[in-house]
GROMACS .gro file of C-alpha atoms in nm:
model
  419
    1UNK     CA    1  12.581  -0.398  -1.516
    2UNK     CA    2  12.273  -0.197  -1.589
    3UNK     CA    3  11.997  -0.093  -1.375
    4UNK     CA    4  11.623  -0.043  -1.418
    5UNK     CA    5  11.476   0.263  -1.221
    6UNK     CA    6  11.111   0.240  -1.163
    7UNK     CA    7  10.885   0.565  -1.178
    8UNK     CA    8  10.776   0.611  -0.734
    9UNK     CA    9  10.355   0.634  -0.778
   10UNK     CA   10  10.393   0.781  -0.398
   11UNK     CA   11  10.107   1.098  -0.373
   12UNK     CA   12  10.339   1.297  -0.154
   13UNK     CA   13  10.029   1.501  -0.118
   14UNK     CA   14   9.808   1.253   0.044
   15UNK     CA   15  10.085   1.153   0.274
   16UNK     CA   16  10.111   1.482   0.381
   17UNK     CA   17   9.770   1.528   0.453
   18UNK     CA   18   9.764   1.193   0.592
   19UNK     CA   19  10.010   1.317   0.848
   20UNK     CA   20   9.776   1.608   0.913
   21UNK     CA   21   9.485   1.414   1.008
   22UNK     CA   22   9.711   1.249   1.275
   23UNK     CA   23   9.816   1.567   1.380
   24UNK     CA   24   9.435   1.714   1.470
   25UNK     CA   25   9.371   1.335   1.580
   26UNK     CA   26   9.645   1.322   1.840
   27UNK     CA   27   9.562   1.680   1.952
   28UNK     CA   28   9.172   1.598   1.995
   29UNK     CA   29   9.160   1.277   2.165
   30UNK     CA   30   9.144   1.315   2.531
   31UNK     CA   31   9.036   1.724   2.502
   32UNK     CA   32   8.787   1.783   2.806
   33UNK     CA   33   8.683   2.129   2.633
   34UNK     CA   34   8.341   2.006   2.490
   35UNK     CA   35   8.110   1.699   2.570
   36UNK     CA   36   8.164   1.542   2.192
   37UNK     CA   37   8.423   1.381   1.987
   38UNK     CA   38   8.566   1.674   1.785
   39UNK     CA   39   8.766   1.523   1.568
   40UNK     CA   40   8.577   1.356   1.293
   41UNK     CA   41   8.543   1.357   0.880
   42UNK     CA   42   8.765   1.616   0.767
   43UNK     CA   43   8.817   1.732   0.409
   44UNK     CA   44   9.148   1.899   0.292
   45UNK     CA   45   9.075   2.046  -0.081
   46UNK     CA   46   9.271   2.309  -0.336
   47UNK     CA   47   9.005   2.473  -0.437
   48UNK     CA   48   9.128   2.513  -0.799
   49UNK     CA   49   9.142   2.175  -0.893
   50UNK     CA   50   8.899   2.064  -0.650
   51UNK     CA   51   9.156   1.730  -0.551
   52UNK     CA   52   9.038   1.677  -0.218
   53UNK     CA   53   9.188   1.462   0.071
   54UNK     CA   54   8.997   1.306   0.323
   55UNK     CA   55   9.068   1.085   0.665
   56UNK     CA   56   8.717   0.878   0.602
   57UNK     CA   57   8.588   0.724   0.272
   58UNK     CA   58   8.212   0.910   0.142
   59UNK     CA   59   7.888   0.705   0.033
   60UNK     CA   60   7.894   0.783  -0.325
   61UNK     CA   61   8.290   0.655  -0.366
   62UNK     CA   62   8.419   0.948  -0.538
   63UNK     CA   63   8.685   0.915  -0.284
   64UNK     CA   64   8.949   0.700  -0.313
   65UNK     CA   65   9.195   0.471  -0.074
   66UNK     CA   66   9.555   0.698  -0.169
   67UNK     CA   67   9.809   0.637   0.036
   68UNK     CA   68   9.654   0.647   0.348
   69UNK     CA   69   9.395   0.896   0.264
   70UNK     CA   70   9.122   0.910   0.091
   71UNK     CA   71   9.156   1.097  -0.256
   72UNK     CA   72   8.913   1.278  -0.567
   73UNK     CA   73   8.765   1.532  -0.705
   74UNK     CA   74   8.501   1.717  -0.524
   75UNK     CA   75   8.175   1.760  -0.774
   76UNK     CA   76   8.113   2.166  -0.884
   77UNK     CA   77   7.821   2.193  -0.707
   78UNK     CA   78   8.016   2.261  -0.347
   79UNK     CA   79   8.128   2.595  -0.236
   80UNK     CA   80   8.484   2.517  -0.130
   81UNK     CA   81   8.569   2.727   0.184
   82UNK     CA   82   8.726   2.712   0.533
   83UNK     CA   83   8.380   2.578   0.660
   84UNK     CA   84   8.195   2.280   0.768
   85UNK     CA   85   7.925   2.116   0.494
   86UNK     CA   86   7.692   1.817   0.490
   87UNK     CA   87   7.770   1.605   0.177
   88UNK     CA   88   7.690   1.244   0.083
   89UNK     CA   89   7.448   1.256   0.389
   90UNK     CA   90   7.777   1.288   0.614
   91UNK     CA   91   7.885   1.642   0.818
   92UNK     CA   92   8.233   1.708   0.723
   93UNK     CA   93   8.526   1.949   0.820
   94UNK     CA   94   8.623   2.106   0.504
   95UNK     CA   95   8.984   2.328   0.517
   96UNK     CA   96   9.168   2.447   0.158
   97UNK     CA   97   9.474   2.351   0.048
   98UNK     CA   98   9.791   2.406   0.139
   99UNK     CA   99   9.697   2.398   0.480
  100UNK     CA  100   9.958   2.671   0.673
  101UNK     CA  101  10.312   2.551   0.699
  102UNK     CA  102  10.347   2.586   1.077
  103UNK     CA  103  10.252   2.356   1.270
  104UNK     CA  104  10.019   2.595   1.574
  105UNK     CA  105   9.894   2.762   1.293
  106UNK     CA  106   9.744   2.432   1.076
  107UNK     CA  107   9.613   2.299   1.400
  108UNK     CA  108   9.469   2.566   1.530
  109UNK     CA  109   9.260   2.607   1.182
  110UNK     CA  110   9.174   2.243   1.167
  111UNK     CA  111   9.043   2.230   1.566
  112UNK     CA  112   8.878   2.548   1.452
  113UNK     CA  113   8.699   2.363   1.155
  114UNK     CA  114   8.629   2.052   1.376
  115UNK     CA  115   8.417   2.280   1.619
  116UNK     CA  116   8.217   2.376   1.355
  117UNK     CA  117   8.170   2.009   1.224
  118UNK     CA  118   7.998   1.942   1.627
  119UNK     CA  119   7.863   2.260   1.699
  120UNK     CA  120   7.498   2.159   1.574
  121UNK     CA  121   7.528   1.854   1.815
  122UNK     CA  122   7.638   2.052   2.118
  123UNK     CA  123   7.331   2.316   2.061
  124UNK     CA  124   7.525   2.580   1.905
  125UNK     CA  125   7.366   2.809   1.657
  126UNK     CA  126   7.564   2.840   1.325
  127UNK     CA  127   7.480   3.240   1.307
  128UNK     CA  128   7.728   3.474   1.179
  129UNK     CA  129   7.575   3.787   1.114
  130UNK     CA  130   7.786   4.101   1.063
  131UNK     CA  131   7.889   4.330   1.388
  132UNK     CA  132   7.819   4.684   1.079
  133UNK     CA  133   7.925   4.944   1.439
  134UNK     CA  134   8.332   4.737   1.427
  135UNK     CA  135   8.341   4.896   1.088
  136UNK     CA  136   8.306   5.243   1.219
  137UNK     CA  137   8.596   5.529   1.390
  138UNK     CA  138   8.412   5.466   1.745
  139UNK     CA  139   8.334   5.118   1.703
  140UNK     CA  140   8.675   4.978   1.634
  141UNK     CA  141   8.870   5.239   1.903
  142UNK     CA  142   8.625   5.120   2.188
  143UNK     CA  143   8.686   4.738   2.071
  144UNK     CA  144   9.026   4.812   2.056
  145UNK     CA  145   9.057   4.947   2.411
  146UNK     CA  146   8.845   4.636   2.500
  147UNK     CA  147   9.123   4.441   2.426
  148UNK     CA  148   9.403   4.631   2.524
  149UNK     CA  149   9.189   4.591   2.879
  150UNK     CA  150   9.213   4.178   2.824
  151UNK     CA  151   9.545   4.177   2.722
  152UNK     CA  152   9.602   4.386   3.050
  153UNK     CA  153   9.425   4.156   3.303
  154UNK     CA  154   9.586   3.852   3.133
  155UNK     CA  155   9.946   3.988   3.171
  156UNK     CA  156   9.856   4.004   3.547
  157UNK     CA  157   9.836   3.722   3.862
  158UNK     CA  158   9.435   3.617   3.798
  159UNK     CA  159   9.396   3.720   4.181
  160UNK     CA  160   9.518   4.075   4.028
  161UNK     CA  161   9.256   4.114   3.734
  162UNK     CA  162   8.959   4.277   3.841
  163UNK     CA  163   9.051   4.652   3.723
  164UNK     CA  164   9.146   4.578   3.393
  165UNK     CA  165   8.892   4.383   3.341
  166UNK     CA  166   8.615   4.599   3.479
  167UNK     CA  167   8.756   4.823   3.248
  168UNK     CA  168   8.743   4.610   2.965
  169UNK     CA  169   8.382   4.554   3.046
  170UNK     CA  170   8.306   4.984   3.062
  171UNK     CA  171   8.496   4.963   2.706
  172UNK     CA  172   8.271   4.720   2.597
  173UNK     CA  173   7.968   4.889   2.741
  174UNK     CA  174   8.037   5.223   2.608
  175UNK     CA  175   8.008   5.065   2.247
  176UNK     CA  176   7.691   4.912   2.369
  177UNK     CA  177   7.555   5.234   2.433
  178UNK     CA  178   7.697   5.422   2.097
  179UNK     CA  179   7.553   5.116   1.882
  180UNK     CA  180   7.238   4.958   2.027
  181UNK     CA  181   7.110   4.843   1.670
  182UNK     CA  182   7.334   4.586   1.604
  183UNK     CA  183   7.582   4.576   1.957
  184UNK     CA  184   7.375   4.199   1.996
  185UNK     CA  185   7.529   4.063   1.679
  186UNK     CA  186   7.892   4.076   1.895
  187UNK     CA  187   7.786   3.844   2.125
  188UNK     CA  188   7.581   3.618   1.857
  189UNK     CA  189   7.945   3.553   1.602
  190UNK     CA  190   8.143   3.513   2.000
  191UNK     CA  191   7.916   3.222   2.041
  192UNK     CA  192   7.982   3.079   1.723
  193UNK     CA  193   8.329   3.167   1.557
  194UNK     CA  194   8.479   3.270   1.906
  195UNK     CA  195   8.380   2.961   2.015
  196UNK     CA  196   8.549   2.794   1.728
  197UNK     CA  197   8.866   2.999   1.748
  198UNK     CA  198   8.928   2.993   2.128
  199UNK     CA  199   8.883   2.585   2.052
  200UNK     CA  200   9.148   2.591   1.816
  201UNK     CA  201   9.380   2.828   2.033
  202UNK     CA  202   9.322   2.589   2.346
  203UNK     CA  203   9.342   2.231   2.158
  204UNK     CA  204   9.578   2.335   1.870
  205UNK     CA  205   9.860   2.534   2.019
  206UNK     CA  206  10.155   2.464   2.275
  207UNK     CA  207  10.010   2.570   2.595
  208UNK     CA  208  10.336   2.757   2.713
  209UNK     CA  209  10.313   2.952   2.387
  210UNK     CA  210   9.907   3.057   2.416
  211UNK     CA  211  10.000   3.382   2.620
  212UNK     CA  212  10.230   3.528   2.361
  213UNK     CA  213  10.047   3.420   2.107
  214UNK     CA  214   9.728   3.621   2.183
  215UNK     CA  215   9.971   3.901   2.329
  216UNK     CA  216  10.097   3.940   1.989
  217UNK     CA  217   9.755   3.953   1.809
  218UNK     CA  218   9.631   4.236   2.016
  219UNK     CA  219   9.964   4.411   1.947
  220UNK     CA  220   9.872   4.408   1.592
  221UNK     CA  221   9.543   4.478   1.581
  222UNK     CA  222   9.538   4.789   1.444
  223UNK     CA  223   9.668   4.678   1.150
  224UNK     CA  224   9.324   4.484   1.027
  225UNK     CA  225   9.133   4.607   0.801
  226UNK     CA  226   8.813   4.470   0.920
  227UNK     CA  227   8.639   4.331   1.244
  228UNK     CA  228   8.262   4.372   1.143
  229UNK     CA  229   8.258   3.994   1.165
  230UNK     CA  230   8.609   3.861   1.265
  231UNK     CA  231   8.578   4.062   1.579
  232UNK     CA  232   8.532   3.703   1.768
  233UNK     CA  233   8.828   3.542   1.622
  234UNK     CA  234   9.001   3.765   1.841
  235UNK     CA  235   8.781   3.825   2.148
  236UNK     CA  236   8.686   3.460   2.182
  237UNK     CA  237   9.052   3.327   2.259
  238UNK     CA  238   9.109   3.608   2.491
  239UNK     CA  239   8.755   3.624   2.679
  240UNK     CA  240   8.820   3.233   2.658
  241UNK     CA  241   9.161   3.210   2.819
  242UNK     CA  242   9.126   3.443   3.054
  243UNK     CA  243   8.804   3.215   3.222
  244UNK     CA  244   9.018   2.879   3.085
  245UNK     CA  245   9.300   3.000   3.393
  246UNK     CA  246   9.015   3.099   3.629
  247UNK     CA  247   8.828   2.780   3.555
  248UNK     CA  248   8.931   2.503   3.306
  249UNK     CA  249   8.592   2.372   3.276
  250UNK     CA  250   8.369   2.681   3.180
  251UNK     CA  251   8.290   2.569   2.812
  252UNK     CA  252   8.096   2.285   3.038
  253UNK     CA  253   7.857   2.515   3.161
  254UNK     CA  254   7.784   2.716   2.811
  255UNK     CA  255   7.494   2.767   2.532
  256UNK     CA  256   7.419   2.931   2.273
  257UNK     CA  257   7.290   3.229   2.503
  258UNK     CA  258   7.599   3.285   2.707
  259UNK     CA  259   7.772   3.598   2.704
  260UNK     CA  260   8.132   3.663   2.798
  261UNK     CA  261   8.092   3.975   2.981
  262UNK     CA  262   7.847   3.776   3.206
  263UNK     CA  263   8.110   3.515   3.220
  264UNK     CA  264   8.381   3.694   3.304
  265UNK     CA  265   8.207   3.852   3.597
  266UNK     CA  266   8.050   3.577   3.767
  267UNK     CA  267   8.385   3.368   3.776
  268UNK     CA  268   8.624   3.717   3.820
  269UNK     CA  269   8.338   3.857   4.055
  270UNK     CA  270   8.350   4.188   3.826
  271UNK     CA  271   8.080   4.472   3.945
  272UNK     CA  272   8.081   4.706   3.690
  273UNK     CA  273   8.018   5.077   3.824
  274UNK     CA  274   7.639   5.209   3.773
  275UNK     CA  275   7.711   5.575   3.678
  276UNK     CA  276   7.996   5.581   3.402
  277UNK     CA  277   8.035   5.940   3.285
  278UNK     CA  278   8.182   6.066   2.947
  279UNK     CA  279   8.519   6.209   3.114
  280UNK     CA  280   8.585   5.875   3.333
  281UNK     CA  281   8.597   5.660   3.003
  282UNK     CA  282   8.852   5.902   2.863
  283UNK     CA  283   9.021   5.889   3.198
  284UNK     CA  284   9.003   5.484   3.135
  285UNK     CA  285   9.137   5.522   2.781
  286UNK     CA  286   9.502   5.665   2.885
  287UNK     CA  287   9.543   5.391   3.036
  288UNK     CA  288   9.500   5.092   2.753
  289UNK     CA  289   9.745   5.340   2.498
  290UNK     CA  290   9.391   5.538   2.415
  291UNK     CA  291   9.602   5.863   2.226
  292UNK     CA  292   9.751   5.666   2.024
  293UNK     CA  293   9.495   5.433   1.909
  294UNK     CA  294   9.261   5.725   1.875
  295UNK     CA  295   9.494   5.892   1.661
  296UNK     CA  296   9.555   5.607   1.421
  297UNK     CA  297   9.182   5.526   1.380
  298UNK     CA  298   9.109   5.929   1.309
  299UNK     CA  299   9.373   5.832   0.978
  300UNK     CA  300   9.190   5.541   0.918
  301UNK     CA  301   8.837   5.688   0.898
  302UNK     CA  302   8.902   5.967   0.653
  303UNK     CA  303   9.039   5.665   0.394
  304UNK     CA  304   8.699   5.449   0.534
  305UNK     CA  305   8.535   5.742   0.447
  306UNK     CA  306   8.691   5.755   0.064
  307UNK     CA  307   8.593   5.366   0.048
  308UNK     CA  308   8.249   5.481   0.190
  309UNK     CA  309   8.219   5.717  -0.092
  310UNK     CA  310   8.359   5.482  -0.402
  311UNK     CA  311   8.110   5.238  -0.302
  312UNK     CA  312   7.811   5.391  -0.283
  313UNK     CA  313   7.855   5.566  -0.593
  314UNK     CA  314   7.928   5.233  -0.765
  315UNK     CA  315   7.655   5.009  -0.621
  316UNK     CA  316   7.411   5.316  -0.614
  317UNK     CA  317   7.488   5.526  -0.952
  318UNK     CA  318   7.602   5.277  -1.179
  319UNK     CA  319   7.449   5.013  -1.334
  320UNK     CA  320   7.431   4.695  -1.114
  321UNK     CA  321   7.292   4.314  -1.196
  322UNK     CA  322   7.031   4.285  -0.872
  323UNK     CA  323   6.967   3.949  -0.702
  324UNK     CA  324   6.703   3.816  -0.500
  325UNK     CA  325   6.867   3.515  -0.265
  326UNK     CA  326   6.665   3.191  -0.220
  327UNK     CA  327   6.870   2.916  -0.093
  328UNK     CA  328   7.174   3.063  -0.101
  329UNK     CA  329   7.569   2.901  -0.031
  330UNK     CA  330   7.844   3.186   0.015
  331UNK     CA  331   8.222   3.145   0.070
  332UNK     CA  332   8.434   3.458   0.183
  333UNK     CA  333   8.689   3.567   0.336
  334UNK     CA  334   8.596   3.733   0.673
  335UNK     CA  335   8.861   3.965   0.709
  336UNK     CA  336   8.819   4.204   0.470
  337UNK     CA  337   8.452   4.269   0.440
  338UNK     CA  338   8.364   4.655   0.385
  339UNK     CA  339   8.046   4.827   0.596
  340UNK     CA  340   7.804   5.029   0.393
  341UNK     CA  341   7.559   5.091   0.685
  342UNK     CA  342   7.226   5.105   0.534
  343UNK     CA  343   7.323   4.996   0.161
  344UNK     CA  344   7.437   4.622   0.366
  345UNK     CA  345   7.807   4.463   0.373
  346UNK     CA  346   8.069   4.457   0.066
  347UNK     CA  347   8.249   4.146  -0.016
  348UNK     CA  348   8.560   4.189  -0.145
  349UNK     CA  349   8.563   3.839  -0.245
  350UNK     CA  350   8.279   3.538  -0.202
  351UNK     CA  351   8.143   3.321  -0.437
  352UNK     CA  352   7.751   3.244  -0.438
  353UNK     CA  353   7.524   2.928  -0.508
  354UNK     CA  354   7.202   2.977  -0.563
  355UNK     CA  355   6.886   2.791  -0.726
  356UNK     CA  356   6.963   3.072  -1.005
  357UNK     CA  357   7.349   2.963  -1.065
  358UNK     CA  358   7.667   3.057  -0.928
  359UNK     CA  359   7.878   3.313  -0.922
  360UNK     CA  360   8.228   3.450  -0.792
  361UNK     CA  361   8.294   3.756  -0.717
  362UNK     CA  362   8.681   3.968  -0.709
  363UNK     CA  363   8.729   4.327  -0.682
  364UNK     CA  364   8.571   4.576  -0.648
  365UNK     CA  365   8.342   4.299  -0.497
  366UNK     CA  366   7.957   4.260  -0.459
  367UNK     CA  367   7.681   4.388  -0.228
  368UNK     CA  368   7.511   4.187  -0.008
  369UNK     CA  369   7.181   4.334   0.198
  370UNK     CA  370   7.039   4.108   0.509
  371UNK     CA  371   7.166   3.819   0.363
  372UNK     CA  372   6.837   3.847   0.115
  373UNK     CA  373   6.970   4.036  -0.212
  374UNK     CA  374   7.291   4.083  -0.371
  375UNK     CA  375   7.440   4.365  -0.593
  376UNK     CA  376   7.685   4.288  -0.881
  377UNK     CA  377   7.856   4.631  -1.040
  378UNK     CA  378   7.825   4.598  -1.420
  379UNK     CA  379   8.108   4.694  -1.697
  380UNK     CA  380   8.140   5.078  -1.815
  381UNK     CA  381   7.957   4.904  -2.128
  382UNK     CA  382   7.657   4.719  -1.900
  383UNK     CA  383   7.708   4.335  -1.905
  384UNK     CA  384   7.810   4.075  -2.158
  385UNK     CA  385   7.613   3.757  -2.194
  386UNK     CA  386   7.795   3.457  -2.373
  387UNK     CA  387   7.514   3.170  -2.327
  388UNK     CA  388   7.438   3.086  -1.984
  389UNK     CA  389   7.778   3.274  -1.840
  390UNK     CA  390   7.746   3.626  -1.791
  391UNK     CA  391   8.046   3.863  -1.699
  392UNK     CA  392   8.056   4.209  -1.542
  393UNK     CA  393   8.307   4.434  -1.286
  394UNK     CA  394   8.490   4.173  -1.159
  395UNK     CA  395   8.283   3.888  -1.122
  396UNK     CA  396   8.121   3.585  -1.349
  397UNK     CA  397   7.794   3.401  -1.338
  398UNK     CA  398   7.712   3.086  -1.478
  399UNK     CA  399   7.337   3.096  -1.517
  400UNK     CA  400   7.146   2.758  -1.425
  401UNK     CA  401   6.874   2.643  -1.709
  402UNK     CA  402   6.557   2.833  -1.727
  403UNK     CA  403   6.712   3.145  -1.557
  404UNK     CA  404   6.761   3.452  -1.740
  405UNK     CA  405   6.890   3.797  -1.762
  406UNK     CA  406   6.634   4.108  -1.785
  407UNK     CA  407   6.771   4.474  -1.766
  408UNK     CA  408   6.469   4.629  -1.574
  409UNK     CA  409   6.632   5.047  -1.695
  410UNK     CA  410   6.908   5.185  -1.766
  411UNK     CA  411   7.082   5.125  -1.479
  412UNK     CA  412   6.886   4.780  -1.377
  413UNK     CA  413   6.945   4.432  -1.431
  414UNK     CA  414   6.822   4.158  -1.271
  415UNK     CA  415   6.749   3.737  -1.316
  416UNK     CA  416   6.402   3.608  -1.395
  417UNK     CA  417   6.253   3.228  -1.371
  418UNK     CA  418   6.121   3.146  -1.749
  419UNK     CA  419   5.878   2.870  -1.533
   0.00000   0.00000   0.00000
């Protein structure tokens, strides 16, 4: 007898996703962290292909009922990025694809997204500006010894926290003092992507696994490249847990204006010391492993230093394409970004929208000043036009119509409006 096998049309993909939405559904629905529904329209893209899968159906039907999801191809004009985005007149959630293989970590990212998606409803400023001080020797050993402090106090009874986190407070004080210029921008990305993070860390993750977990990120924090502006993806879980055991409720009682250090001592009834000298913070230090931390950051600045170095020459010698931002979209990855004090921030990697065109950017990066003007390095050779896409040191931009290239010197390019 013969038999006739029959091709399986099952998307795999959209079932998996499918099972992911029920996942971050099941986790959100009875959370009593914030005074909104958090789990809502949530988009789960590769950002190659642009196949997106989302939990809701969108107004102009480009996605389609799949096998319990809803399935398509997300139009060019979107930035794709870990983010949240208003399309087809709808906020959405939008996380790439694959989403992480374990299970704490993939919830904790999609909580983390869905925060972001309510934030504007719960009168939370979307501000991340960059913390430029975390990217120096002193600003990343006094951060450092900040959390060493938390991780302190939260190994501890909470009737048996005060010292450590007075002390976590001086830490945090003392950085205050070194960097006064841009020391608020800390407490501006804490009430934004700490917020978002401690939200996925408290909704996302086994609660008998939370301590370890953020034990374990402190213990390898020195190995990050970068905390000028993922500083709060660390300090917002542990600021957040530590009040979340004091007092359960405490996101309640938040805006956009709160501050954890005020937090922490109003419900830990912390009085920080008036007169801090010098020698009592290195006194402090010794305790929170301050030698060796020291010690690895004095390695790390003479190679910051190199970077330092490399990139001004390139962004400052060397012919560059210069861009004036108007209504600018940017994805990047906040981990790695590169402080060039007064020059601005380096991107590693981002792409950029613009009314000009778009562009994405790969090593050696680009340059981005006050979020108003970007720097592209050119070629050895200057840049190479082919049409409306132009190439240079890593990076390629596809030129909207009636935009064009103009090399202002030698050394100058930049885009002008034909109009």
């Amino acid at each position: 007898m013969g038999y006739t096998c029959q091709a399986q049309t099952t998307d795999t993909t959209s079932r998996l996703a499918a099972s992911y939405f029920k996942e971050v559904a099941f986790a959100s629905q009875h959370q009593h962290i914030w005074n909104a529904t958090l789990y809502g329209p949530m988009i789960l893209v590769e950002p190659r292909s642009r196949v997106a899968y989302a939990n809701v159906a969108d107004s102009a039907g480009i996605l389609k009922p799949n096998d319990g999801v809803f399935k398509g191809v997300l139009p060019k004009d979107l930035i794709i990025a870990n983010t949240s985005l208003i399309w087809e007149g709808k906020r959405w959630s939008v996380i790439m694809w694959p989403l992480p293989t374990n299970h704490d970590e993939r919830l904790n990212l999609m909580v983390h997204e869905s925060f972001h998606r309510i934030q504007n409803k719960l009168a939370f400023n979307q501000r991340s500006p960059t913390s430029d001080h975390l990217g120096s020797m002193y600003g990343r050993i006094y951060f450092l010894l900040e959390m060493e402090a938390l991780k302190a106090a939260l190994g501890k009874p909470i009737d048996q926290r005060s010292e450590d986190l007075t002390n976590a407070l001086l830490f945090r004080e003392k950085r205050h003092e070194l960097f006064p210029g841009t020391f608020a921008n800390e407490r501006i990305l804490e009430m934004n992507e700490g917020l978002a993070e401690y939200t996925g860390v408290i909704i996302g993750r086994q609660k008998d696994s939370i301590r370890q977990y953020l034990f374990h990120i402190i213990d390898t924090l020195g190995e990050r490249k970068s905390f000028i502006r993922a500083s709060a993806y660390i300090s917002g879980p542990m600021y957040g847990y530590l009040l979340y055991e004091k007092f359960p409720g405490w996101t309640l009682r938040v805006d956009s204006n709160s501050d954890f250090p005020v937090l922490i001592s109003q419900y830990y009834h912390i009085n920080l010391p008036k007169d801090t000298t010098s020698k009592s913070i290195a006194a402090l230090e010794k305790q929170y492993n301050g030698d060796a931390i020291i010690a690895s950051e004095m390695v790390k600045e003479k190679k910051r230093l190199e970077m330092v170095n490399q990139y001004v020459d390139l962004f400052t010698k060397k012919p560059v394409l210069t861009i004036t931002l108007i209504k600018m979209n940017i994805g990047f990855n906040p981990s790695i970004l590169f402080d060039l004090g007064e020059h601005g921030t380096v991107y590693p990697i981002a792409e950029v929208r613009d009314k000009w065109g778009q562009v994405k950017v790969a090593a050696p990066g680009m340059l981005m000043k006050d979020w108003q003007v970007i720097t592209l390095p050119a070629n050895e050779g200057g840049l190479t036009q082919n049409g409306k896409l132009i190439e240079g040191n890593g990076w390629k931009l596809q030129l909207n119509e009636n935009w064009q290239l103009t090399k202002t010197d030698s050394l100058h390019y930049t885009l002008t409006n034909k109009n």
